[in-house]
CSV table of C-alpha atoms in Angstrom, one decimal:
chain,number,residue,atom,x,y,z
H,120,ASN,CA,81.1,-10.6,-40.0
H,121,ALA,CA,78.4,-11.1,-36.3
H,122,GLY,CA,78.8,-14.4,-36.0
H,123,VAL,CA,75.7,-15.6,-33.2
H,124,THR,CA,74.3,-13.1,-31.5
H,125,GLN,CA,72.2,-13.5,-28.9
H,126,THR,CA,69.4,-11.4,-26.9
H,127,PRO,CA,69.3,-9.9,-24.3
H,128,LYS,CA,72.4,-9.6,-22.7
H,129,PHE,CA,70.4,-9.2,-19.2
H,130,ARG,CA,66.6,-9.9,-17.8
H,131,ILE,CA,65.2,-10.1,-14.4
H,132,LEU,CA,62.2,-12.0,-14.8
H,133,LYS,CA,59.1,-11.9,-12.0
H,134,ILE,CA,58.2,-16.4,-11.3
H,135,GLY,CA,55.2,-17.0,-13.6
H,136,GLN,CA,56.1,-14.8,-16.4
H,137,SER,CA,57.3,-15.6,-19.9
H,138,MET,CA,59.8,-14.5,-22.4
H,139,THR,CA,62.6,-15.3,-24.6
H,140,LEU,CA,65.7,-15.3,-26.3
H,141,GLN,CA,66.5,-14.8,-29.2
H,142,CYS,CA,69.6,-16.3,-31.3
H,143,ALA,CA,71.0,-15.5,-34.2
H,144,GLN,CA,74.1,-16.5,-36.5
H,145,ASP,CA,74.7,-15.8,-40.1
H,146,MET,CA,77.3,-17.7,-41.1
H,147,ASN,CA,74.8,-20.3,-42.4
H,148,HIS,CA,75.8,-23.1,-39.4
H,149,ASN,CA,72.5,-25.7,-39.9
H,150,TYR,CA,73.5,-27.0,-36.3
H,151,MET,CA,72.4,-24.8,-33.5
H,152,TYR,CA,72.3,-24.8,-29.4
H,153,TRP,CA,70.5,-24.1,-26.1
H,154,TYR,CA,73.2,-24.2,-22.9
H,155,ARG,CA,73.0,-23.3,-19.3
H,156,GLN,CA,75.4,-22.6,-17.1
H,157,ASP,CA,74.8,-22.0,-12.9
H,158,PRO,CA,77.5,-20.5,-11.2
H,159,GLY,CA,80.4,-23.1,-10.7
H,160,MET,CA,79.4,-25.1,-13.3
H,161,GLY,CA,79.7,-26.5,-16.7
H,162,LEU,CA,77.6,-26.3,-19.7
H,163,LYS,CA,74.3,-28.4,-20.1
H,164,LEU,CA,72.7,-29.0,-23.7
H,165,ILE,CA,68.8,-28.0,-23.2
H,166,TYR,CA,67.9,-28.2,-27.0
H,167,TYR,CA,69.8,-28.8,-30.1
H,168,SER,CA,69.0,-28.0,-33.8
H,169,VAL,CA,69.9,-30.2,-36.9
H,170,GLY,CA,67.8,-27.7,-39.3
H,171,ALA,CA,65.4,-25.5,-40.6
H,172,GLY,CA,61.9,-27.2,-38.8
H,173,ILE,CA,64.1,-29.8,-36.8
H,174,THR,CA,64.6,-29.6,-33.2
H,175,ASP,CA,65.3,-31.9,-30.3
H,176,LYS,CA,66.2,-32.6,-26.7
H,177,GLY,CA,69.4,-32.2,-24.7
H,178,GLU,CA,69.6,-32.8,-21.1
H,179,VAL,CA,67.8,-30.5,-19.1
H,180,PRO,CA,64.6,-29.2,-22.0
H,181,ASN,CA,61.8,-29.4,-18.9
H,182,GLY,CA,61.2,-25.4,-19.2
H,183,TYR,CA,62.1,-24.6,-22.2
H,184,ASN,CA,60.3,-24.9,-25.9
H,185,VAL,CA,62.2,-24.6,-29.1
H,186,SER,CA,61.8,-23.6,-32.2
H,187,ARG,CA,64.1,-23.3,-35.8
H,188,SER,CA,61.4,-22.2,-39.0
H,189,THR,CA,64.8,-20.2,-40.5
H,190,THR,CA,68.7,-21.2,-40.8
H,191,GLU,CA,69.5,-17.8,-38.5
H,192,ASP,CA,67.1,-18.3,-36.1
H,193,PHE,CA,66.7,-20.5,-32.8
H,194,PRO,CA,65.0,-18.7,-30.0
H,195,LEU,CA,63.9,-20.5,-26.6
H,196,ARG,CA,61.1,-20.1,-24.9
H,197,LEU,CA,61.1,-20.4,-21.4
H,198,GLU,CA,57.1,-20.9,-20.4
H,199,LEU,CA,56.0,-20.1,-16.5
H,200,ALA,CA,59.7,-19.2,-15.5
H,201,ALA,CA,60.9,-20.7,-11.9
H,202,PRO,CA,63.7,-19.1,-9.0
H,203,SER,CA,65.6,-22.4,-10.8
H,204,GLN,CA,65.5,-21.1,-13.8
H,205,THR,CA,68.1,-18.7,-12.8
H,206,SER,CA,71.4,-18.8,-15.0
H,207,VAL,CA,73.2,-17.9,-18.6
H,208,TYR,CA,72.5,-19.6,-21.3
H,209,PHE,CA,74.5,-19.2,-24.2
H,210,CYS,CA,73.3,-20.3,-27.5
H,211,ALA,CA,75.9,-21.8,-30.0
H,212,SER,CA,76.0,-22.5,-33.5
H,213,SER,CA,78.8,-25.5,-35.7
H,214,TYR,CA,78.8,-25.5,-39.9
H,215,SER,CA,78.7,-29.6,-39.5
H,216,ALA,CA,78.8,-32.8,-37.2
H,217,ALA,CA,80.8,-34.3,-40.2
H,218,GLU,CA,83.4,-31.1,-39.7
H,219,PRO,CA,84.3,-31.2,-36.3
H,220,ARG,CA,88.0,-29.3,-35.9
H,221,TYR,CA,85.2,-25.4,-36.5
H,222,GLY,CA,83.6,-26.3,-33.3
H,223,TYR,CA,81.7,-23.9,-32.4
H,224,THR,CA,80.9,-20.5,-32.4
H,225,PHE,CA,79.4,-19.0,-29.1
H,226,GLY,CA,77.3,-16.1,-28.0
H,227,SER,CA,77.8,-14.0,-25.7
H,228,GLY,CA,75.0,-15.3,-24.0
H,229,THR,CA,71.6,-13.8,-21.2
H,230,ARG,CA,72.4,-13.7,-17.9
H,231,LEU,CA,68.7,-14.2,-16.9
H,232,THR,CA,67.2,-13.9,-13.0
H,233,VAL,CA,64.5,-15.4,-12.2
H,234,VAL,CA,62.9,-13.4,-8.6
V,218,GLU,CA,75.6,-41.6,-20.7
V,219,LEU,CA,79.0,-39.4,-21.2
V,220,LYS,CA,80.5,-37.7,-18.5
V,221,VAL,CA,82.8,-35.5,-18.2
V,222,GLU,CA,85.8,-34.2,-15.3
V,223,GLN,CA,88.1,-32.6,-15.2
V,224,ASN,CA,90.6,-32.0,-12.1
V,225,PRO,CA,91.2,-29.7,-10.8
V,226,LEU,CA,88.2,-27.3,-10.2
V,227,PHE,CA,90.6,-24.3,-8.5
V,228,LEU,CA,93.9,-24.3,-9.2
V,229,SER,CA,96.0,-21.5,-7.4
V,230,MET,CA,98.9,-21.3,-9.4
V,231,GLN,CA,102.0,-18.5,-8.9
V,232,GLU,CA,103.5,-16.8,-11.9
V,233,GLY,CA,106.0,-18.3,-13.3
V,234,LYS,CA,105.0,-22.1,-12.6
V,235,ASN,CA,104.3,-24.8,-14.6
V,236,TYR,CA,100.7,-26.9,-14.3
V,237,THR,CA,98.5,-29.4,-15.1
V,238,ILE,CA,94.4,-29.2,-16.1
V,239,TYR,CA,93.7,-32.7,-16.6
V,240,CYS,CA,90.5,-33.8,-18.2
V,241,ASN,CA,88.3,-37.3,-18.2
V,242,TYR,CA,85.4,-38.9,-20.1
V,243,SER,CA,83.7,-41.7,-20.2
V,244,THR,CA,83.2,-42.7,-23.3
V,245,THR,CA,84.5,-42.9,-26.7
V,246,SER,CA,84.6,-40.1,-27.7
V,247,ASP,CA,86.6,-38.9,-31.1
V,248,ARG,CA,87.1,-34.9,-30.8
V,249,LEU,CA,87.6,-33.0,-27.3
V,250,TYR,CA,87.7,-29.5,-27.3
V,251,TRP,CA,89.2,-26.7,-24.8
V,252,TYR,CA,87.6,-23.1,-24.0
V,253,ARG,CA,88.8,-20.6,-22.0
V,254,GLN,CA,86.2,-18.3,-20.4
V,255,ASP,CA,87.1,-15.1,-18.7
V,256,PRO,CA,84.8,-13.9,-15.9
V,257,GLY,CA,80.7,-12.8,-17.6
V,258,LYS,CA,82.7,-13.3,-20.9
V,259,SER,CA,81.3,-16.3,-23.8
V,260,LEU,CA,83.5,-19.0,-24.4
V,261,GLU,CA,86.5,-18.9,-26.1
V,262,SER,CA,88.1,-21.6,-28.2
V,263,LEU,CA,91.5,-23.1,-27.0
V,264,PHE,CA,92.1,-26.3,-29.0
V,265,VAL,CA,91.0,-28.9,-30.9
V,266,LEU,CA,91.6,-32.5,-30.2
V,267,LEU,CA,90.8,-34.9,-33.2
V,268,SER,CA,93.0,-37.8,-32.3
V,269,ASN,CA,95.2,-39.9,-30.6
V,270,GLY,CA,98.3,-38.9,-29.8
V,271,ALA,CA,96.7,-35.5,-30.7
V,272,VAL,CA,98.8,-32.2,-29.3
V,273,LYS,CA,98.4,-29.1,-29.5
V,274,GLN,CA,100.8,-26.0,-28.2
V,275,GLU,CA,99.4,-22.0,-28.8
V,276,GLY,CA,102.0,-20.2,-26.8
V,277,ARG,CA,101.7,-21.1,-22.7
V,278,LEU,CA,99.3,-23.4,-23.0
V,279,MET,CA,99.5,-26.8,-24.7
V,280,ALA,CA,96.8,-29.6,-24.4
V,281,SER,CA,97.1,-33.1,-25.1
V,282,LEU,CA,95.0,-35.8,-26.2
V,283,ASP,CA,95.1,-40.0,-25.7
V,284,THR,CA,92.0,-41.5,-26.4
V,285,LYS,CA,93.3,-45.4,-25.1
V,286,ALA,CA,93.5,-43.8,-21.4
V,287,ARG,CA,89.9,-41.0,-22.5
V,288,LEU,CA,92.0,-38.4,-20.9
V,289,SER,CA,93.5,-34.7,-22.3
V,290,THR,CA,95.8,-32.4,-20.6
V,291,LEU,CA,95.9,-29.0,-20.7
V,292,HIS,CA,99.6,-28.0,-19.5
V,293,ILE,CA,100.2,-23.9,-18.8
V,294,THR,CA,103.8,-23.4,-18.7
V,295,ALA,CA,105.9,-21.3,-16.9
V,296,ALA,CA,102.2,-19.2,-16.3
V,297,VAL,CA,101.0,-15.5,-16.2
V,298,HIS,CA,98.5,-13.6,-14.6
V,299,ASP,CA,96.6,-13.0,-17.9
V,300,LEU,CA,96.5,-16.5,-17.3
V,301,SER,CA,93.7,-16.5,-14.6
V,302,ALA,CA,91.0,-17.5,-15.9
V,303,THR,CA,88.0,-20.4,-16.3
V,304,TYR,CA,89.0,-23.6,-18.1
V,305,PHE,CA,87.0,-25.9,-20.0
V,306,CYS,CA,86.7,-29.1,-22.0
V,307,ALA,CA,83.7,-30.3,-23.9
V,308,VAL,CA,83.9,-34.1,-25.5
V,309,GLY,CA,81.9,-35.2,-28.4
V,310,HIS,CA,79.1,-37.5,-28.0
V,311,ASN,CA,80.7,-40.0,-30.7
V,312,ALA,CA,77.2,-41.9,-31.5
V,313,GLY,CA,78.2,-43.1,-35.2
V,314,GLY,CA,76.8,-40.3,-36.6
V,315,THR,CA,74.3,-39.5,-35.6
V,316,SER,CA,75.2,-37.7,-32.2
V,317,TYR,CA,74.5,-34.2,-34.2
V,318,GLY,CA,77.6,-32.5,-32.5
V,319,LYS,CA,76.2,-32.2,-29.0
V,320,LEU,CA,78.9,-32.1,-26.8
V,321,THR,CA,79.6,-32.6,-23.2
V,322,PHE,CA,81.3,-30.1,-20.5
V,323,GLY,CA,83.5,-30.2,-17.8
V,324,GLN,CA,83.1,-28.7,-14.7
V,325,GLY,CA,85.7,-26.1,-15.6
V,326,THR,CA,88.7,-25.4,-14.1
V,327,ILE,CA,88.9,-21.8,-11.5
V,328,LEU,CA,92.7,-20.7,-12.6
V,329,THR,CA,94.4,-18.1,-10.2
V,330,VAL,CA,97.1,-16.6,-11.1
V,331,HIS,CA,99.5,-14.7,-8.5
V,332,PRO,CA,102.5,-12.1,-8.4
């Protein structure tokens, strides 16, 4: 059981480039989330999804896009990368908001540097 | 808007000593989580607290929740070096069932345990 898998683990982008961070879960979780973690800070919610075809903005969505065509996959797209997007990105999933005792399962993170 | 504040942000302890990390939050919530993060790693779930007065213990760590005071504590007993890590509390958004499992994280407490 792989849990939540994120790829790549590390990436360096030049300003203005684009990329997609991949996230896949094999637990049949309906809820998926993208967070970013800046140095010395807590995690901030970028986007979330409550099921295939349903996504919504979190606290810091600017500069990002998401899609959710399947239950398993929730990719995060960065368009026109900027230095302010240098961060560690975590994908997480949960079974149901009505079952809080299970909490989140986190991926291992993607460390992105924009130069 | 839900705000979560942890203190202290930095904690340097001697082995064998006791200390408490505090997590205050600004609006009503029915769920609070504690996570541990080792350097360069993902977040590991420690405790899930779902009701007023809830207390959970695992080894040298004990977490409690006071929903009336909007306060959770993480108490460390007889600290050992292996507890050195960053500890986050995360509070669930409580919006009458439409919170979709979203969490707001505290800034994190960097704990260093010295011999």
